[in-house]
PDB file of C-alpha atoms in Angstrom:
ATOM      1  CA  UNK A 248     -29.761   6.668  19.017  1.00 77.00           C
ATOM      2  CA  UNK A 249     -25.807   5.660  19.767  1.00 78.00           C
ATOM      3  CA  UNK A 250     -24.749   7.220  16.769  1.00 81.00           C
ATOM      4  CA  UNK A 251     -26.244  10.939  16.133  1.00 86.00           C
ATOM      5  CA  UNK A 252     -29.079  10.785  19.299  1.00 87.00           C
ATOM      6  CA  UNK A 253     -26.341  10.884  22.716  1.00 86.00           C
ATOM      7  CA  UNK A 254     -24.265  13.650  21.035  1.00 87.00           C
ATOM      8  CA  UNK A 255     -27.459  16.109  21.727  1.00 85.00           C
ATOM      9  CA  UNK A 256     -27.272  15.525  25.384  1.00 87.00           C
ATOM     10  CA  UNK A 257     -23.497  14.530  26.526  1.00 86.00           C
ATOM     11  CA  UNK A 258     -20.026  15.840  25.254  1.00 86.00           C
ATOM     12  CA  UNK A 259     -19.500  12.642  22.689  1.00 85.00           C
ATOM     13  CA  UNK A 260     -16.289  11.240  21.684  1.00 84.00           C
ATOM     14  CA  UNK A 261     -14.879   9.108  18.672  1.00 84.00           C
ATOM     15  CA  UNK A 262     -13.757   5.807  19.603  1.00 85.00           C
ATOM     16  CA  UNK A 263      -9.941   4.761  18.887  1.00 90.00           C
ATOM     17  CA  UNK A 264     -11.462   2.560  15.692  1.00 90.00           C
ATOM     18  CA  UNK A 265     -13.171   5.692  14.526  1.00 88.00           C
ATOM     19  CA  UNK A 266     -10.864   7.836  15.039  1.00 88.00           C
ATOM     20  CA  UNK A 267      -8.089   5.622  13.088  1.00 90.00           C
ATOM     21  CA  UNK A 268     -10.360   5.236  10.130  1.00 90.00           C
ATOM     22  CA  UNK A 269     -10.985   9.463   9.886  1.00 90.00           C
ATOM     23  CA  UNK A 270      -6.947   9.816  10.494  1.00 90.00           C
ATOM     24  CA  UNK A 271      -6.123   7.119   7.452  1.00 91.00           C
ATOM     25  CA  UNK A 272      -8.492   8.194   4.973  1.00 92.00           C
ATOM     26  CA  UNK A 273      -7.921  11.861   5.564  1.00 89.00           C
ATOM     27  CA  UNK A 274      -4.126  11.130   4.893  1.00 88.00           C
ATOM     28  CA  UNK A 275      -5.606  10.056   1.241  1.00 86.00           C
ATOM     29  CA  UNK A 276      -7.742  13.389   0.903  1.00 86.00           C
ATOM     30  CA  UNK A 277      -5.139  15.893   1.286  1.00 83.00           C
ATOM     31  CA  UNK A 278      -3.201  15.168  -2.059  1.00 74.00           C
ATOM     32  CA  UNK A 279       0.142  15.885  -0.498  1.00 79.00           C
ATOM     33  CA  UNK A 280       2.050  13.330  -2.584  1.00 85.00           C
ATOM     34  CA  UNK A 281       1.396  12.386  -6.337  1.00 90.00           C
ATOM     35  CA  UNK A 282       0.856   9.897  -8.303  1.00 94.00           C
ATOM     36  CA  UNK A 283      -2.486   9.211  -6.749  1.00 95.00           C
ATOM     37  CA  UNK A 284      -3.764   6.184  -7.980  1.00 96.00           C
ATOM     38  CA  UNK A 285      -7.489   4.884  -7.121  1.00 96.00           C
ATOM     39  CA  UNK A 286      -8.085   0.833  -7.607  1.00 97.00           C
ATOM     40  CA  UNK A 287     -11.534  -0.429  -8.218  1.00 95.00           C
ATOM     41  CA  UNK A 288     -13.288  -3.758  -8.866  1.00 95.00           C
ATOM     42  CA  UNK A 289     -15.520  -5.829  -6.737  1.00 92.00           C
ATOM     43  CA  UNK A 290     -18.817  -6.768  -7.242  1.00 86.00           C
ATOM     44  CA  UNK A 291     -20.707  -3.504  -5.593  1.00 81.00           C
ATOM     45  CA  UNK A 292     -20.456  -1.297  -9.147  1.00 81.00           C
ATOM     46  CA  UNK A 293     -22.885   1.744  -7.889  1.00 77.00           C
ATOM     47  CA  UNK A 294     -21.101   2.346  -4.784  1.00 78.00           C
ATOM     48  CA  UNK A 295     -18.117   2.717  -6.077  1.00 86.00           C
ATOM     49  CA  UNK A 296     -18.982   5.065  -9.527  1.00 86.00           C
ATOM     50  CA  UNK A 297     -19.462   8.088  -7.120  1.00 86.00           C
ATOM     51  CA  UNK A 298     -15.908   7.806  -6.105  1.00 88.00           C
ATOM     52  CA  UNK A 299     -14.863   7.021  -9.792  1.00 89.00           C
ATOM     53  CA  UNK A 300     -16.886  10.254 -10.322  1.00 86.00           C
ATOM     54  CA  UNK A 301     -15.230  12.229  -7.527  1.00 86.00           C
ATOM     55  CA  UNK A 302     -11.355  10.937  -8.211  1.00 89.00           C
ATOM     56  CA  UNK A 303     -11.742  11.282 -12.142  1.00 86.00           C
ATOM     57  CA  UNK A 304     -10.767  15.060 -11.192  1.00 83.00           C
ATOM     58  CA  UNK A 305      -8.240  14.523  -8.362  1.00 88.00           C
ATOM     59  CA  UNK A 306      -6.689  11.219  -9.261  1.00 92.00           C
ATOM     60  CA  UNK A 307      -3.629  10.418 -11.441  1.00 94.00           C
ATOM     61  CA  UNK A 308      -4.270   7.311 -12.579  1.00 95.00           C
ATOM     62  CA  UNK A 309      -7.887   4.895 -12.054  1.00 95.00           C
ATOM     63  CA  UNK A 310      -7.791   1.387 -12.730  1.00 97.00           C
ATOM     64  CA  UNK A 311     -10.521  -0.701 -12.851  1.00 95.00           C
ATOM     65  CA  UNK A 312     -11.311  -4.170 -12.829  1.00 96.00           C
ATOM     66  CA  UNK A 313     -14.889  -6.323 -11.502  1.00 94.00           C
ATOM     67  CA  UNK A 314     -18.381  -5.814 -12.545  1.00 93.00           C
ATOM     68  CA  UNK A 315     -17.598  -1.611 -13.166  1.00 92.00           C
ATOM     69  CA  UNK A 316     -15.280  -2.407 -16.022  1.00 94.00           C
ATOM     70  CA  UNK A 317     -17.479  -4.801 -17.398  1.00 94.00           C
ATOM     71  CA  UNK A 318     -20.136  -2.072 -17.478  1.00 93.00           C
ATOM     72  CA  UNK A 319     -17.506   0.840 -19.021  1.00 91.00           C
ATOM     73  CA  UNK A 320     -17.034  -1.968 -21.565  1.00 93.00           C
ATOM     74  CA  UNK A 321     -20.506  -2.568 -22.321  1.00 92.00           C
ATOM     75  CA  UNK A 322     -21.402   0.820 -22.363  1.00 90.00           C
ATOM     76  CA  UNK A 323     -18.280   1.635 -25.211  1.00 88.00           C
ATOM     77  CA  UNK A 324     -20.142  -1.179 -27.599  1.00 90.00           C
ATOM     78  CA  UNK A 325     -17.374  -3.775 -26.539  1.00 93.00           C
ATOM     79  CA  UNK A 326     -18.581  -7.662 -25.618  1.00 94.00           C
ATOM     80  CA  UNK A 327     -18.696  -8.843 -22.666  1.00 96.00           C
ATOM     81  CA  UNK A 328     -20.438 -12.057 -23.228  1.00 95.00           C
ATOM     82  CA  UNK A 329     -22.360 -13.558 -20.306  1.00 94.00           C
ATOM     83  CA  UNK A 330     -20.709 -11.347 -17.836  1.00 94.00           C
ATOM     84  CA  UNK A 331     -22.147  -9.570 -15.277  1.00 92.00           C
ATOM     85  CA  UNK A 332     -22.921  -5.670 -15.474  1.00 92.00           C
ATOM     86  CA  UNK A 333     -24.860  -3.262 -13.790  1.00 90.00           C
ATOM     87  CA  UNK A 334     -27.761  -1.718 -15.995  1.00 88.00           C
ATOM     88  CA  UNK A 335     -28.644   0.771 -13.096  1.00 86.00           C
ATOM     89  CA  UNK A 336     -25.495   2.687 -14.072  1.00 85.00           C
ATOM     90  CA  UNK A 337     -24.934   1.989 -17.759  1.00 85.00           C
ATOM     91  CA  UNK A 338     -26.289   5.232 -18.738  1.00 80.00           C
ATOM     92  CA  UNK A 339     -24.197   7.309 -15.637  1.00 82.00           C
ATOM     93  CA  UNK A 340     -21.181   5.609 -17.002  1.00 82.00           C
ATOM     94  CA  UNK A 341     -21.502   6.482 -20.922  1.00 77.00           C
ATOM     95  CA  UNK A 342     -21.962  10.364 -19.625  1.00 74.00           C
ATOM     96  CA  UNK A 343     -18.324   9.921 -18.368  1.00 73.00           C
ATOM     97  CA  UNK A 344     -15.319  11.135 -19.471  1.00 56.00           C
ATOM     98  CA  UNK A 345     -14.497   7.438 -20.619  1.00 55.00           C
ATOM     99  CA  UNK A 346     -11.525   8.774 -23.338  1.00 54.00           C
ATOM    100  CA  UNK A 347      -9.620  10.120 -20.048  1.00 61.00           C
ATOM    101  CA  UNK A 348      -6.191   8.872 -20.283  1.00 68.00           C
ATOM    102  CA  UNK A 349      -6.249   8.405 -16.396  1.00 86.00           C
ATOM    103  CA  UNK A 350      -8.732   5.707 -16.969  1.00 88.00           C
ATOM    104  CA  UNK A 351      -7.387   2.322 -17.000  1.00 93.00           C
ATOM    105  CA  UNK A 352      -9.619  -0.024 -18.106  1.00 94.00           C
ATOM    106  CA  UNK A 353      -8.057  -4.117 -18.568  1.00 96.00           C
ATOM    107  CA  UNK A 354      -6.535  -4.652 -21.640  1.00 97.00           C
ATOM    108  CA  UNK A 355      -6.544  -8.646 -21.344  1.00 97.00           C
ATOM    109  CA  UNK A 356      -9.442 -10.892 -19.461  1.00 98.00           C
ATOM    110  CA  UNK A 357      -9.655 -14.234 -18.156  1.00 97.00           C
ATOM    111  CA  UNK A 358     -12.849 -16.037 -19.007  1.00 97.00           C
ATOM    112  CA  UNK A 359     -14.439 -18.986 -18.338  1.00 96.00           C
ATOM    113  CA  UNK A 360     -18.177 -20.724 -19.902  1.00 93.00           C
ATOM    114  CA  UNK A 361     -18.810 -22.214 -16.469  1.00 90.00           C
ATOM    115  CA  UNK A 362     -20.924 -20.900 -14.536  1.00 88.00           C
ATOM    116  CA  UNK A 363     -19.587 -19.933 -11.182  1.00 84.00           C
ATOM    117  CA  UNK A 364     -22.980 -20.075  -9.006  1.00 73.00           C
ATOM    118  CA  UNK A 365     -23.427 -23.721 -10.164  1.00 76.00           C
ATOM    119  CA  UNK A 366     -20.256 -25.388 -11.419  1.00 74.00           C
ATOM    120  CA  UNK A 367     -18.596 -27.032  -9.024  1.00 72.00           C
ATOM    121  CA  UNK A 368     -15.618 -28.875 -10.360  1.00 74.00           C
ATOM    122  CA  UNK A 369     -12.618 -27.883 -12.344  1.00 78.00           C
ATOM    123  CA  UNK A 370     -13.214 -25.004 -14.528  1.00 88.00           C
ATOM    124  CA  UNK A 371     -11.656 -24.484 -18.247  1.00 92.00           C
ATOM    125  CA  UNK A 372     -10.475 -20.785 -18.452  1.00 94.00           C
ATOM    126  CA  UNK A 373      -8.524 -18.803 -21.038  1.00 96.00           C
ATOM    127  CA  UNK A 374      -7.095 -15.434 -21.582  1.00 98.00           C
ATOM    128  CA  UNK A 375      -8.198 -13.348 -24.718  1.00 97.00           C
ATOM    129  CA  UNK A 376      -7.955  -9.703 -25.737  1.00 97.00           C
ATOM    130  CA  UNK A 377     -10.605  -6.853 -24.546  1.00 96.00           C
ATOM    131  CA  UNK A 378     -13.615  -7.515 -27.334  1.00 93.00           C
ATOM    132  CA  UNK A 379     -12.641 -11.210 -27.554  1.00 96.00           C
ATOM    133  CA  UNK A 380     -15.070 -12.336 -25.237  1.00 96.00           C
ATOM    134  CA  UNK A 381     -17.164 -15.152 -26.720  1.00 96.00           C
ATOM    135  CA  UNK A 382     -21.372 -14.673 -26.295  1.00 95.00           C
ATOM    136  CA  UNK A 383     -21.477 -17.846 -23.777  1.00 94.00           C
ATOM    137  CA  UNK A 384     -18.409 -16.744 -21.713  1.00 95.00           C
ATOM    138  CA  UNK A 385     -17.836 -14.550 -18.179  1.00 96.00           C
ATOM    139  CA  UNK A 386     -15.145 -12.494 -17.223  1.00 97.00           C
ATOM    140  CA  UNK A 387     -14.016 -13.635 -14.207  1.00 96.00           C
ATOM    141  CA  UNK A 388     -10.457 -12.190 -13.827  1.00 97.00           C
ATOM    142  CA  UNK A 389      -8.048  -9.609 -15.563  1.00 98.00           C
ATOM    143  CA  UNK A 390      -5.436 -11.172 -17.874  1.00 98.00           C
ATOM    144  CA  UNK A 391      -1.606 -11.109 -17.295  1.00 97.00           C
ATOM    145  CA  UNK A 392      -1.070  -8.004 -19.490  1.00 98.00           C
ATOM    146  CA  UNK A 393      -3.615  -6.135 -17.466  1.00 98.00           C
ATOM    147  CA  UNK A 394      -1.980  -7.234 -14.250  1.00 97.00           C
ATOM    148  CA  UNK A 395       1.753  -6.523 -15.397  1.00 97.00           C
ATOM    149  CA  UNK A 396       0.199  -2.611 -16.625  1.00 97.00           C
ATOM    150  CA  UNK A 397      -1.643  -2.010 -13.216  1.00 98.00           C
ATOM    151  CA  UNK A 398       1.523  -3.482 -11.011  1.00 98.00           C
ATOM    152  CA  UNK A 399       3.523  -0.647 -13.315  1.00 97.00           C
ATOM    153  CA  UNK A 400       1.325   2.004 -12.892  1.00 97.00           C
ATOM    154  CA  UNK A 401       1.097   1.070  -9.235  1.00 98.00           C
ATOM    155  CA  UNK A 402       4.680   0.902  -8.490  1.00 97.00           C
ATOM    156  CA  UNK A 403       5.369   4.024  -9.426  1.00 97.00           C
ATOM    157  CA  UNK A 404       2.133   5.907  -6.864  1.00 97.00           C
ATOM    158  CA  UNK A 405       3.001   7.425  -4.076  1.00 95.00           C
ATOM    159  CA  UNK A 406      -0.373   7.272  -2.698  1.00 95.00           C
ATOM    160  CA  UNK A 407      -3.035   4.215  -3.395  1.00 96.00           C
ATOM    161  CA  UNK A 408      -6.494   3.315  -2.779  1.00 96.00           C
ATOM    162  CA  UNK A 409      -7.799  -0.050  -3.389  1.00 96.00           C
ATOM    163  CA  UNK A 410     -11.662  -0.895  -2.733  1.00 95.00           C
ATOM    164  CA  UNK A 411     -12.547  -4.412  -4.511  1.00 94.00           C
ATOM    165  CA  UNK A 412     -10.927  -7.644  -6.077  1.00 96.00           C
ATOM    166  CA  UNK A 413     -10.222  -8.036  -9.814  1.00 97.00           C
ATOM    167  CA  UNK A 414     -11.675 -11.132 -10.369  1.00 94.00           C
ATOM    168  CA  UNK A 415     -13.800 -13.905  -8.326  1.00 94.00           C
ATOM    169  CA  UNK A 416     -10.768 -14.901  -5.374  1.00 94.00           C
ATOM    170  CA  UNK A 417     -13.305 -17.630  -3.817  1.00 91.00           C
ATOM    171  CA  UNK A 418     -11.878 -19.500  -7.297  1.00 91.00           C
ATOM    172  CA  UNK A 419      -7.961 -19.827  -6.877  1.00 92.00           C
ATOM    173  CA  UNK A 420      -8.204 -19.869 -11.043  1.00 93.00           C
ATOM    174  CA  UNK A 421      -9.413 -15.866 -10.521  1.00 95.00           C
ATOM    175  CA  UNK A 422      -7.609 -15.099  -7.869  1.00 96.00           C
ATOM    176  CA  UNK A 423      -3.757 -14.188 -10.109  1.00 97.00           C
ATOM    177  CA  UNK A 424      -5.314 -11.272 -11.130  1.00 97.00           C
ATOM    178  CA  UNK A 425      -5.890  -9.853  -7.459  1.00 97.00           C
ATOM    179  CA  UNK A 426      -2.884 -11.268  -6.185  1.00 97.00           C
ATOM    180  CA  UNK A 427      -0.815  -9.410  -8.500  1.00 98.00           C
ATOM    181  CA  UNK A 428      -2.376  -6.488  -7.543  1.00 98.00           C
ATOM    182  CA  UNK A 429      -1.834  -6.809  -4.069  1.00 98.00           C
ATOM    183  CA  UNK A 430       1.603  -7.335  -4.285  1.00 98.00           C
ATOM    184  CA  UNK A 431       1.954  -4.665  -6.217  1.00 98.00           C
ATOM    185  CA  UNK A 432       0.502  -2.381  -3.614  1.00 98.00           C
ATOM    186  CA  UNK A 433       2.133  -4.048  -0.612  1.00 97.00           C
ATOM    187  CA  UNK A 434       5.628  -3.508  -2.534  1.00 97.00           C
ATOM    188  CA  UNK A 435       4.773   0.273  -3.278  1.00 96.00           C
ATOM    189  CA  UNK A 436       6.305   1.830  -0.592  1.00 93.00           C
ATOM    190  CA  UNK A 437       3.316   4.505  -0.823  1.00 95.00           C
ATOM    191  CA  UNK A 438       0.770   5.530   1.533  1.00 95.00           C
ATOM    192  CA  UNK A 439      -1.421   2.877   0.864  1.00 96.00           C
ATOM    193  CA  UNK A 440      -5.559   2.818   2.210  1.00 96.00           C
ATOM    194  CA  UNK A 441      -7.313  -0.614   1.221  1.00 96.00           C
ATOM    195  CA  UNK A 442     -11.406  -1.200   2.121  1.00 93.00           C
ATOM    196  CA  UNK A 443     -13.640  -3.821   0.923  1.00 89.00           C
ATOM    197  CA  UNK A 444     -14.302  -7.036   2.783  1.00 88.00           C
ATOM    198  CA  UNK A 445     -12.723  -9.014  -0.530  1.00 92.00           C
ATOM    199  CA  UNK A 446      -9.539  -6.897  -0.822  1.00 94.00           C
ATOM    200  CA  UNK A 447      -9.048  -7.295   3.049  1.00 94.00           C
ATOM    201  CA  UNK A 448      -9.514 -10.915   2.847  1.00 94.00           C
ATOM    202  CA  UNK A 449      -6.547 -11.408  -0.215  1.00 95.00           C
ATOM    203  CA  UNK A 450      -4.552  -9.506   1.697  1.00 96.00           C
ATOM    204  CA  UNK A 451      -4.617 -11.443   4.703  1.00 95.00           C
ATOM    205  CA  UNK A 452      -4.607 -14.788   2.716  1.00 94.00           C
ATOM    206  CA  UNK A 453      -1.764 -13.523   1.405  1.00 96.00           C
ATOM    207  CA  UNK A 454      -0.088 -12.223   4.313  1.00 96.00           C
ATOM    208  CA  UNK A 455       0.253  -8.926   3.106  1.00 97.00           C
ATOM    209  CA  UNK A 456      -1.317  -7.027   5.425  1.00 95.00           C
ATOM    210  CA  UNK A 457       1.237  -5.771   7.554  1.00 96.00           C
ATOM    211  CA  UNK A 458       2.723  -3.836   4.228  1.00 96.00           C
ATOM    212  CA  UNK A 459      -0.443  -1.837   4.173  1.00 96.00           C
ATOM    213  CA  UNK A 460      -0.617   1.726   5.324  1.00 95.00           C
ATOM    214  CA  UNK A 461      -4.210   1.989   6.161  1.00 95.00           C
ATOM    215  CA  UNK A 462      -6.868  -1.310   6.355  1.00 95.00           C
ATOM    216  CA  UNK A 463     -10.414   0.380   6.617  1.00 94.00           C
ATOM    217  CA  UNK A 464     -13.015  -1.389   8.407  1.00 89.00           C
ATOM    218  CA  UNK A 465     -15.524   0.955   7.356  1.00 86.00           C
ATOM    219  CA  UNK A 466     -16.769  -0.610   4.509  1.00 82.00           C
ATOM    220  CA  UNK A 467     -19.482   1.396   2.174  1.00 85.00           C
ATOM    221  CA  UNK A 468     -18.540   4.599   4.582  1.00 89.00           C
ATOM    222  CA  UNK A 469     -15.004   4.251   3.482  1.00 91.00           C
ATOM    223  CA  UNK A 470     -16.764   5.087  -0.148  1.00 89.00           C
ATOM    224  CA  UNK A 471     -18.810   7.850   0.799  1.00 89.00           C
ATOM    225  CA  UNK A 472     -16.393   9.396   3.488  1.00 89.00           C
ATOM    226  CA  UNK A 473     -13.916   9.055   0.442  1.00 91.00           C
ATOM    227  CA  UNK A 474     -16.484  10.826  -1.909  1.00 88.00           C
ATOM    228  CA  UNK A 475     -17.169  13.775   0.760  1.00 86.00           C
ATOM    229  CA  UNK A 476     -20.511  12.625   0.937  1.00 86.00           C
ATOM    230  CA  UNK A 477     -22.455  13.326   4.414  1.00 85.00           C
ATOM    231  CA  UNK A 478     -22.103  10.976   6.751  1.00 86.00           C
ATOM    232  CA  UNK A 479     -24.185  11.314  10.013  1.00 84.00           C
ATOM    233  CA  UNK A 480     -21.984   9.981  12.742  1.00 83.00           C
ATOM    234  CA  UNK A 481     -18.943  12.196  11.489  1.00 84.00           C
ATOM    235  CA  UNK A 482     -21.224  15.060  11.357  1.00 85.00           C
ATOM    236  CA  UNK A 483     -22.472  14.987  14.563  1.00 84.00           C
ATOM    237  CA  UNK A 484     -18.965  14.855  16.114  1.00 83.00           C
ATOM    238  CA  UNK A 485     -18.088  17.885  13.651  1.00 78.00           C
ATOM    239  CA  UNK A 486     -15.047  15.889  12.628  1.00 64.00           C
ATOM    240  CA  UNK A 487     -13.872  17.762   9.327  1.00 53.00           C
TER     241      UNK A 487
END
């Protein structure tokens, strides 16, 4: 009813936090500068492939970290070990373009045997290779090679968007691999959009926030708005 229901009756309005979040991700839609580079990791895998889907033709460069790399890796034949992945999309993933050289999967991982959900004291981690993963390990983080080659590829965007962590940040030992990011970003000088409740989080733990163009509150909108996907209370304001 307050979102699609009043605009039948009365003349209806966007708010000033609506409106803010339409003007900063339609900045990112009109591909005015290049490099465009799109960031994604996080836990939420399916929400995010239909904008991997959707920038695999606009984007310059895609890197991805979280549970969605873990799947692209699973689905090429490479182990993962105990990590997590999402089956719902394995097969929509190996029907992608995955030899696209704007593709950036991690080349280095930081893994761990503990179990995160139940281990509660100090954790042993190390850093192997992509395909090095051991059967009884998780990915938890990228490695230090990954994180130098996204800061690169980063530094030289002119535009950025970021939805989703790199590793588990609730565990300081996975949080380098986010915070490397970040910086990255927040030193980029480009016309920068960051969503996610995770990424928003590091970047106010870090105190990076004020370096960031855009900081969507949107959420899983910012995804589909992002994706051109319908969204009912933009339609019924006809915002384009």
């Amino acid at each position: 009813a307050s979102i699609i229901g009043i605009t039948k009756f009365l003349p209806s309005y966007p708010g000033f936090l609506f409106e803010h979040e339409v003007e900063g991700l339609l900045r990112v839609l009109e591909f005015k500068t290049r490099p465009l580079t799109v960031i994604l990791g996080g836990a939420k895998s399916s929400s995010k492939l239909l904008l991997l889907k959707t920038f695999l033709k606009r984007a310059d460069n895609i890197l991805l970290g979280g549970i969605l790399a873990n799947t692209i890796l699973q689905a090429q034949g490479i182990a993962v070990g105990r990590s997590r992945v999402d089956d719902e999309v394995m097969q929509e993933v190996k029907d992608l373009l995955l030899t696209d050289k704007k593709l950036h999967l991690p080349l280095d991982l930081k893994v761990a045997r503990a179990d995160l959900l139940t281990e509660t004291g100090p954790i042993e981690t190390r850093i192997c290779a992509v395909g090095k993963v051991k059967d009884d390990e998780y990915i938890y983080d990228i490695g230090p090679e990954t994180g130098t080659l996204f800061a690169n590829i980063i530094a030289e965007s002119k535009e950025i968007i970021w939805n989703g962590p790199m590793g588990v940040i609730e565990k300081k030992e996975f949080m380098p691999g986010t915070e490397r990011v970040a910086r990255a970003v927040a030193d980029s000088g480009a016309y920068s959009v960051v969503g996610g409740g995770e990424s928003v989080m590091a970047l106010h733990k870090l105190g990076l926030s004020n370096n960031i163009s855009h900081i969507s509150t949107a959420g899983g909108a910012m995804l589909q708005f992002l994706s051109r996907e319908p969204l009912p209370g933009v339609e019924a304001l006809q915002i384009p």
